Amino acid sequence: MTSYYQPYTYLIGWTAQHKFYYGVRYAKNCSPTDLWSKYFTSSKEVAAMKTVYGDPDIIQIRKVFLTKEHARLWENKVLRRLKVVSREDFLNKNDAPAPPINNRVMSEITKTKIGTVHKGKPKSEEHKQK
C-alpha cells in the first residue's frame, strides 16, 4: 500500500459572521480530501466558531504543494500579505513562520517516550556503521 502525501493551504470561513481562517496542512499522509472530514484545523479560534456557528460555509483548498517546506513558506507569505493579524475578519492570530520542526526543543518526557519506542528494535548495518 502506498501512502498519499500532499501538503496544502486552505481557507475556511463563515460568511454570515464575516470571519475567515487561512491555514496550512503538512502532516504525514495528509491529503486535501481530509479538510473538514478528518482534519478541522488546530486553531482554537476555529474550534470556538464551529461550536457557536456550526460548520463553515466556505471550505477551500487554495494551493497544493510537493513539500511541507514550500507549503509552510507559502502560508506565511499569504498571511503577511493579507495582514491577517491586524484584520478583524480573520481568526488568524499570528503570521510568523513556524519554527523548523527539526530544531524544536524536546522535553525530557518526550525524549524518554521516543527512546522507549525505539528500544529493542534491530538496527541496520548502515546504522551500526554510523
mmCIF file of N, CA, C and O in Angstrom, residues 31-102:
data_model
loop_
_atom_site.group_PDB
_atom_site.id
_atom_site.type_symbol
_atom_site.label_atom_id
_atom_site.label_comp_id
_atom_site.label_asym_id
_atom_site.label_seq_id
_atom_site.Cartn_x
_atom_site.Cartn_y
_atom_site.Cartn_z
ATOM 1 N N SER A 31 -3.864 14.777 3.061
ATOM 2 C CA SER A 31 -4.450 14.886 1.734
ATOM 3 C C SER A 31 -5.490 16.004 1.753
ATOM 4 O O SER A 31 -6.179 16.184 2.761
ATOM 5 N N PRO A 32 -5.628 16.747 0.672
ATOM 6 C CA PRO A 32 -6.651 17.792 0.620
ATOM 7 C C PRO A 32 -8.069 17.257 0.891
ATOM 8 O O PRO A 32 -8.925 18.004 1.362
ATOM 9 N N THR A 33 -8.303 15.997 0.625
ATOM 10 C CA THR A 33 -9.633 15.441 0.876
ATOM 11 C C THR A 33 -9.941 15.323 2.366
ATOM 12 O O THR A 33 -11.092 15.130 2.750
ATOM 13 N N ASP A 34 -8.923 15.438 3.217
ATOM 14 C CA ASP A 34 -9.113 15.355 4.666
ATOM 15 C C ASP A 34 -9.762 16.603 5.261
ATOM 16 O O ASP A 34 -10.335 16.548 6.345
ATOM 17 N N LEU A 35 -9.617 17.742 4.565
ATOM 18 C CA LEU A 35 -10.078 19.006 5.133
ATOM 19 C C LEU A 35 -11.576 18.972 5.421
ATOM 20 O O LEU A 35 -12.394 18.720 4.554
ATOM 21 N N TRP A 36 -11.877 19.203 6.642
ATOM 22 C CA TRP A 36 -13.225 19.252 7.216
ATOM 23 C C TRP A 36 -13.962 17.913 7.152
ATOM 24 O O TRP A 36 -15.160 17.846 7.346
ATOM 25 N N SER A 37 -13.230 16.825 6.872
ATOM 26 C CA SER A 37 -13.817 15.495 7.014
ATOM 27 C C SER A 37 -13.062 14.738 8.106
ATOM 28 O O SER A 37 -13.668 14.127 8.965
ATOM 29 N N LYS A 38 -11.726 14.814 8.077
ATOM 30 C CA LYS A 38 -10.887 14.227 9.121
ATOM 31 C C LYS A 38 -10.100 15.293 9.864
ATOM 32 O O LYS A 38 -9.756 15.124 11.023
ATOM 33 N N TYR A 39 -9.784 16.372 9.182
ATOM 34 C CA TYR A 39 -8.964 17.446 9.743
ATOM 35 C C TYR A 39 -9.792 18.723 9.841
ATOM 36 O O TYR A 39 -10.376 19.174 8.866
ATOM 37 N N PHE A 40 -9.810 19.317 11.051
ATOM 38 C CA PHE A 40 -10.635 20.502 11.303
ATOM 39 C C PHE A 40 -9.809 21.693 11.770
ATOM 40 O O PHE A 40 -10.328 22.573 12.429
ATOM 41 N N THR A 41 -8.532 21.733 11.461
ATOM 42 C CA THR A 41 -7.530 22.734 11.848
ATOM 43 C C THR A 41 -7.158 22.576 13.317
ATOM 44 O O THR A 41 -7.888 21.973 14.105
ATOM 45 N N SER A 42 -6.035 23.178 13.658
ATOM 46 C CA SER A 42 -5.569 23.134 15.041
ATOM 47 C C SER A 42 -5.878 24.437 15.763
ATOM 48 O O SER A 42 -5.506 24.622 16.910
ATOM 49 N N SER A 43 -6.578 25.328 15.116
ATOM 50 C CA SER A 43 -6.877 26.645 15.682
ATOM 51 C C SER A 43 -7.987 26.580 16.729
ATOM 52 O O SER A 43 -9.073 26.069 16.469
ATOM 53 N N LYS A 44 -7.705 27.149 17.886
ATOM 54 C CA LYS A 44 -8.721 27.221 18.951
ATOM 55 C C LYS A 44 -9.836 28.187 18.557
ATOM 56 O O LYS A 44 -10.996 27.978 18.918
ATOM 57 N N GLU A 45 -9.485 29.228 17.816
ATOM 58 C CA GLU A 45 -10.494 30.191 17.367
ATOM 59 C C GLU A 45 -11.477 29.539 16.395
ATOM 60 O O GLU A 45 -12.685 29.785 16.463
ATOM 61 N N VAL A 46 -10.962 28.691 15.515
ATOM 62 C CA VAL A 46 -11.830 27.976 14.577
ATOM 63 C C VAL A 46 -12.735 27.016 15.340
ATOM 64 O O VAL A 46 -13.936 26.920 15.053
ATOM 65 N N ALA A 47 -12.189 26.324 16.324
ATOM 66 C CA ALA A 47 -12.986 25.398 17.136
ATOM 67 C C ALA A 47 -14.112 26.141 17.843
ATOM 68 O O ALA A 47 -15.251 25.656 17.906
ATOM 69 N N ALA A 48 -13.814 27.331 18.351
ATOM 70 C CA ALA A 48 -14.845 28.131 19.024
ATOM 71 C C ALA A 48 -15.933 28.570 18.049
ATOM 72 O O ALA A 48 -17.130 28.508 18.363
ATOM 73 N N MET A 49 -15.527 28.983 16.846
ATOM 74 C CA MET A 49 -16.515 29.370 15.832
ATOM 75 C C MET A 49 -17.393 28.185 15.441
ATOM 76 O O MET A 49 -18.607 28.332 15.288
ATOM 77 N N LYS A 50 -16.783 27.018 15.305
ATOM 78 C CA LYS A 50 -17.534 25.820 14.935
ATOM 79 C C LYS A 50 -18.559 25.473 16.012
ATOM 80 O O LYS A 50 -19.686 25.088 15.703
ATOM 81 N N THR A 51 -18.156 25.626 17.265
ATOM 82 C CA THR A 51 -19.068 25.331 18.372
ATOM 83 C C THR A 51 -20.274 26.273 18.370
ATOM 84 O O THR A 51 -21.404 25.841 18.541
ATOM 85 N N VAL A 52 -20.028 27.546 18.129
ATOM 86 C CA VAL A 52 -21.096 28.543 18.187
ATOM 87 C C VAL A 52 -21.932 28.582 16.909
ATOM 88 O O VAL A 52 -23.166 28.611 16.964
ATOM 89 N N TYR A 53 -21.264 28.569 15.744
ATOM 90 C CA TYR A 53 -21.968 28.796 14.477
ATOM 91 C C TYR A 53 -22.084 27.563 13.585
ATOM 92 O O TYR A 53 -22.685 27.640 12.518
ATOM 93 N N GLY A 54 -21.486 26.454 13.992
ATOM 94 C CA GLY A 54 -21.536 25.251 13.165
ATOM 95 C C GLY A 54 -20.438 25.247 12.114
ATOM 96 O O GLY A 54 -19.498 26.032 12.169
ATOM 97 N N ASP A 55 -20.573 24.371 11.152
ATOM 98 C CA ASP A 55 -19.551 24.231 10.114
ATOM 99 C C ASP A 55 -19.488 25.478 9.240
ATOM 100 O O ASP A 55 -20.509 26.123 8.989
ATOM 101 N N PRO A 56 -18.291 25.814 8.749
ATOM 102 C CA PRO A 56 -18.159 26.978 7.871
ATOM 103 C C PRO A 56 -18.827 26.727 6.518
ATOM 104 O O PRO A 56 -18.942 25.588 6.083
ATOM 105 N N ASP A 57 -19.258 27.797 5.880
ATOM 106 C CA ASP A 57 -19.855 27.638 4.553
ATOM 107 C C ASP A 57 -18.812 27.775 3.443
ATOM 108 O O ASP A 57 -19.078 27.431 2.303
ATOM 109 N N ILE A 58 -17.623 28.252 3.785
ATOM 110 C CA ILE A 58 -16.510 28.299 2.836
ATOM 111 C C ILE A 58 -15.451 27.316 3.305
ATOM 112 O O ILE A 58 -14.915 27.444 4.407
ATOM 113 N N ILE A 59 -15.172 26.326 2.486
ATOM 114 C CA ILE A 59 -14.108 25.355 2.752
ATOM 115 C C ILE A 59 -13.381 25.162 1.430
ATOM 116 O O ILE A 59 -13.882 24.485 0.533
ATOM 117 N N GLN A 60 -12.205 25.790 1.292
ATOM 118 C CA GLN A 60 -11.495 25.783 0.019
ATOM 119 C C GLN A 60 -10.048 25.338 0.177
ATOM 120 O O GLN A 60 -9.356 25.791 1.090
ATOM 121 N N ILE A 61 -9.605 24.483 -0.709
ATOM 122 C CA ILE A 61 -8.185 24.182 -0.848
ATOM 123 C C ILE A 61 -7.637 25.275 -1.744
ATOM 124 O O ILE A 61 -8.096 25.437 -2.879
ATOM 125 N N ARG A 62 -6.688 26.045 -1.253
ATOM 126 C CA ARG A 62 -6.186 27.174 -2.038
ATOM 127 C C ARG A 62 -5.006 26.802 -2.928
ATOM 128 O O ARG A 62 -4.886 27.303 -4.034
ATOM 129 N N LYS A 63 -4.113 25.925 -2.422
ATOM 130 C CA LYS A 63 -2.946 25.561 -3.210
ATOM 131 C C LYS A 63 -2.366 24.261 -2.650
ATOM 132 O O LYS A 63 -2.397 24.048 -1.449
ATOM 133 N N VAL A 64 -1.880 23.400 -3.528
ATOM 134 C CA VAL A 64 -1.241 22.149 -3.102
ATOM 135 C C VAL A 64 0.251 22.210 -3.431
ATOM 136 O O VAL A 64 0.665 22.928 -4.350
ATOM 137 N N PHE A 65 1.050 21.455 -2.682
ATOM 138 C CA PHE A 65 2.499 21.529 -2.772
ATOM 139 C C PHE A 65 3.112 20.135 -2.799
ATOM 140 O O PHE A 65 2.480 19.157 -2.409
ATOM 141 N N LEU A 66 4.365 20.078 -3.198
ATOM 142 C CA LEU A 66 5.097 18.818 -3.188
ATOM 143 C C LEU A 66 5.809 18.599 -1.855
ATOM 144 O O LEU A 66 6.031 17.466 -1.452
ATOM 145 N N THR A 67 6.185 19.689 -1.165
ATOM 146 C CA THR A 67 6.900 19.561 0.100
ATOM 147 C C THR A 67 6.244 20.414 1.179
ATOM 148 O O THR A 67 5.607 21.432 0.881
ATOM 149 N N LYS A 68 6.451 20.005 2.414
ATOM 150 C CA LYS A 68 5.899 20.774 3.529
ATOM 151 C C LYS A 68 6.591 22.124 3.667
ATOM 152 O O LYS A 68 5.957 23.111 4.071
ATOM 153 N N GLU A 69 7.861 22.192 3.297
ATOM 154 C CA GLU A 69 8.586 23.454 3.391
ATOM 155 C C GLU A 69 7.963 24.503 2.482
ATOM 156 O O GLU A 69 7.764 25.646 2.894
ATOM 157 N N HIS A 70 7.643 24.111 1.246
ATOM 158 C CA HIS A 70 7.001 25.054 0.321
ATOM 159 C C HIS A 70 5.626 25.478 0.837
ATOM 160 O O HIS A 70 5.245 26.647 0.730
ATOM 161 N N ALA A 71 4.889 24.539 1.391
ATOM 162 C CA ALA A 71 3.553 24.852 1.920
ATOM 163 C C ALA A 71 3.644 25.835 3.078
ATOM 164 O O ALA A 71 2.879 26.806 3.142
ATOM 165 N N ARG A 72 4.567 25.610 3.987
ATOM 166 C CA ARG A 72 4.714 26.487 5.152
ATOM 167 C C ARG A 72 5.157 27.879 4.736
ATOM 168 O O ARG A 72 4.660 28.887 5.269
ATOM 169 N N LEU A 73 6.095 27.956 3.788
ATOM 170 C CA LEU A 73 6.548 29.262 3.315
ATOM 171 C C LEU A 73 5.422 30.025 2.620
ATOM 172 O O LEU A 73 5.266 31.236 2.799
ATOM 173 N N TRP A 74 4.627 29.316 1.828
ATOM 174 C CA TRP A 74 3.519 29.969 1.123
ATOM 175 C C TRP A 74 2.478 30.494 2.124
ATOM 176 O O TRP A 74 1.991 31.614 1.975
ATOM 177 N N GLU A 75 2.152 29.687 3.124
ATOM 178 C CA GLU A 75 1.184 30.144 4.127
ATOM 179 C C GLU A 75 1.675 31.432 4.777
ATOM 180 O O GLU A 75 0.923 32.402 4.921
ATOM 181 N N ASN A 76 2.936 31.470 5.176
ATOM 182 C CA ASN A 76 3.494 32.654 5.815
ATOM 183 C C ASN A 76 3.424 33.868 4.896
ATOM 184 O O ASN A 76 3.070 34.967 5.318
ATOM 185 N N LYS A 77 3.726 33.654 3.622
ATOM 186 C CA LYS A 77 3.678 34.742 2.634
ATOM 187 C C LYS A 77 2.255 35.304 2.512
ATOM 188 O O LYS A 77 2.046 36.525 2.514
ATOM 189 N N VAL A 78 1.275 34.425 2.417
ATOM 190 C CA VAL A 78 -0.121 34.857 2.289
ATOM 191 C C VAL A 78 -0.575 35.599 3.552
ATOM 192 O O VAL A 78 -1.194 36.669 3.467
ATOM 193 N N LEU A 79 -0.266 35.067 4.713
ATOM 194 C CA LEU A 79 -0.680 35.699 5.963
ATOM 195 C C LEU A 79 -0.084 37.098 6.098
ATOM 196 O O LEU A 79 -0.762 38.028 6.549
ATOM 197 N N ARG A 80 1.171 37.250 5.718
ATOM 198 C CA ARG A 80 1.811 38.576 5.793
ATOM 199 C C ARG A 80 1.205 39.544 4.777
ATOM 200 O O ARG A 80 0.930 40.692 5.104
ATOM 201 N N ARG A 81 0.986 39.058 3.543
ATOM 202 C CA ARG A 81 0.447 39.948 2.503
ATOM 203 C C ARG A 81 -0.971 40.402 2.824
ATOM 204 O O ARG A 81 -1.340 41.536 2.527
ATOM 205 N N LEU A 82 -1.761 39.505 3.404
ATOM 206 C CA LEU A 82 -3.132 39.870 3.767
ATOM 207 C C LEU A 82 -3.207 40.651 5.082
ATOM 208 O O LEU A 82 -4.271 41.159 5.435
ATOM 209 N N LYS A 83 -2.094 40.705 5.815
ATOM 210 C CA LYS A 83 -2.028 41.398 7.109
ATOM 211 C C LYS A 83 -3.129 40.903 8.049
ATOM 212 O O LYS A 83 -3.863 41.685 8.664
ATOM 213 N N VAL A 84 -3.243 39.580 8.149
ATOM 214 C CA VAL A 84 -4.349 38.964 8.889
ATOM 215 C C VAL A 84 -4.333 39.274 10.376
ATOM 216 O O VAL A 84 -5.393 39.322 11.015
ATOM 217 N N VAL A 85 -3.158 39.505 10.945
ATOM 218 C CA VAL A 85 -3.069 39.748 12.385
ATOM 219 C C VAL A 85 -3.797 41.035 12.776
ATOM 220 O O VAL A 85 -4.422 41.106 13.827
ATOM 221 N N SER A 86 -3.769 42.020 11.902
ATOM 222 C CA SER A 86 -4.405 43.305 12.219
ATOM 223 C C SER A 86 -5.839 43.413 11.694
ATOM 224 O O SER A 86 -6.491 44.433 11.885
ATOM 225 N N ARG A 87 -6.333 42.378 11.068
ATOM 226 C CA ARG A 87 -7.682 42.420 10.492
ATOM 227 C C ARG A 87 -8.695 41.751 11.410
ATOM 228 O O ARG A 87 -8.444 40.703 11.976
ATOM 229 N N GLU A 88 -9.849 42.351 11.506
ATOM 230 C CA GLU A 88 -10.927 41.818 12.341
ATOM 231 C C GLU A 88 -11.626 40.623 11.697
ATOM 232 O O GLU A 88 -12.227 39.809 12.386
ATOM 233 N N ASP A 89 -11.569 40.540 10.361
ATOM 234 C CA ASP A 89 -12.303 39.476 9.685
ATOM 235 C C ASP A 89 -11.542 38.152 9.617
ATOM 236 O O ASP A 89 -12.095 37.151 9.179
ATOM 237 N N PHE A 90 -10.288 38.121 10.080
ATOM 238 C CA PHE A 90 -9.524 36.881 10.099
ATOM 239 C C PHE A 90 -9.319 36.395 11.522
ATOM 240 O O PHE A 90 -9.049 37.184 12.430
ATOM 241 N N LEU A 91 -9.459 35.090 11.699
ATOM 242 C CA LEU A 91 -9.276 34.469 13.007
ATOM 243 C C LEU A 91 -7.802 34.210 13.307
ATOM 244 O O LEU A 91 -7.449 33.961 14.463
ATOM 245 N N ASN A 92 -6.932 34.255 12.289
ATOM 246 C CA ASN A 92 -5.505 34.029 12.494
ATOM 247 C C ASN A 92 -4.951 35.058 13.475
ATOM 248 O O ASN A 92 -5.207 36.251 13.335
ATOM 249 N N LYS A 93 -4.205 34.594 14.457
ATOM 250 C CA LYS A 93 -3.628 35.483 15.466
ATOM 251 C C LYS A 93 -2.138 35.702 15.267
ATOM 252 O O LYS A 93 -1.522 36.468 15.981
ATOM 253 N N ASN A 94 -1.544 34.983 14.312
ATOM 254 C CA ASN A 94 -0.106 35.028 14.139
ATOM 255 C C ASN A 94 0.218 34.883 12.653
ATOM 256 O O ASN A 94 -0.407 34.096 11.962
ATOM 257 N N ASP A 95 1.220 35.626 12.196
ATOM 258 C CA ASP A 95 1.668 35.461 10.819
ATOM 259 C C ASP A 95 3.149 35.104 10.738
ATOM 260 O O ASP A 95 3.738 35.098 9.672
ATOM 261 N N ALA A 96 3.734 34.781 11.882
ATOM 262 C CA ALA A 96 5.145 34.396 11.909
ATOM 263 C C ALA A 96 5.294 32.962 11.420
ATOM 264 O O ALA A 96 4.430 32.121 11.670
ATOM 265 N N PRO A 97 6.389 32.676 10.730
ATOM 266 C CA PRO A 97 6.596 31.295 10.294
ATOM 267 C C PRO A 97 6.812 30.378 11.493
ATOM 268 O O PRO A 97 7.405 30.782 12.491
ATOM 269 N N ALA A 98 6.301 29.176 11.390
ATOM 270 C CA ALA A 98 6.502 28.195 12.452
ATOM 271 C C ALA A 98 7.976 27.829 12.515
ATOM 272 O O ALA A 98 8.654 27.795 11.486
ATOM 273 N N PRO A 99 8.493 27.554 13.715
ATOM 274 C CA PRO A 99 9.905 27.164 13.790
ATOM 275 C C PRO A 99 10.130 25.844 13.071
ATOM 276 O O PRO A 99 9.214 25.018 12.999
ATOM 277 N N PRO A 100 11.322 25.647 12.525
ATOM 278 C CA PRO A 100 11.593 24.382 11.842
ATOM 279 C C PRO A 100 11.348 23.192 12.765
ATOM 280 O O PRO A 100 11.727 23.222 13.933
ATOM 281 N N ILE A 101 10.729 22.169 12.240
ATOM 282 C CA ILE A 101 10.384 21.004 13.043
ATOM 283 C C ILE A 101 11.631 20.313 13.568
ATOM 284 O O ILE A 101 11.662 19.856 14.702
ATOM 285 N N ASN A 102 12.677 20.261 12.775
ATOM 286 C CA ASN A 102 13.893 19.554 13.176
ATOM 287 C C ASN A 102 14.630 20.234 14.321
ATOM 288 O O ASN A 102 15.422 19.610 14.999
#
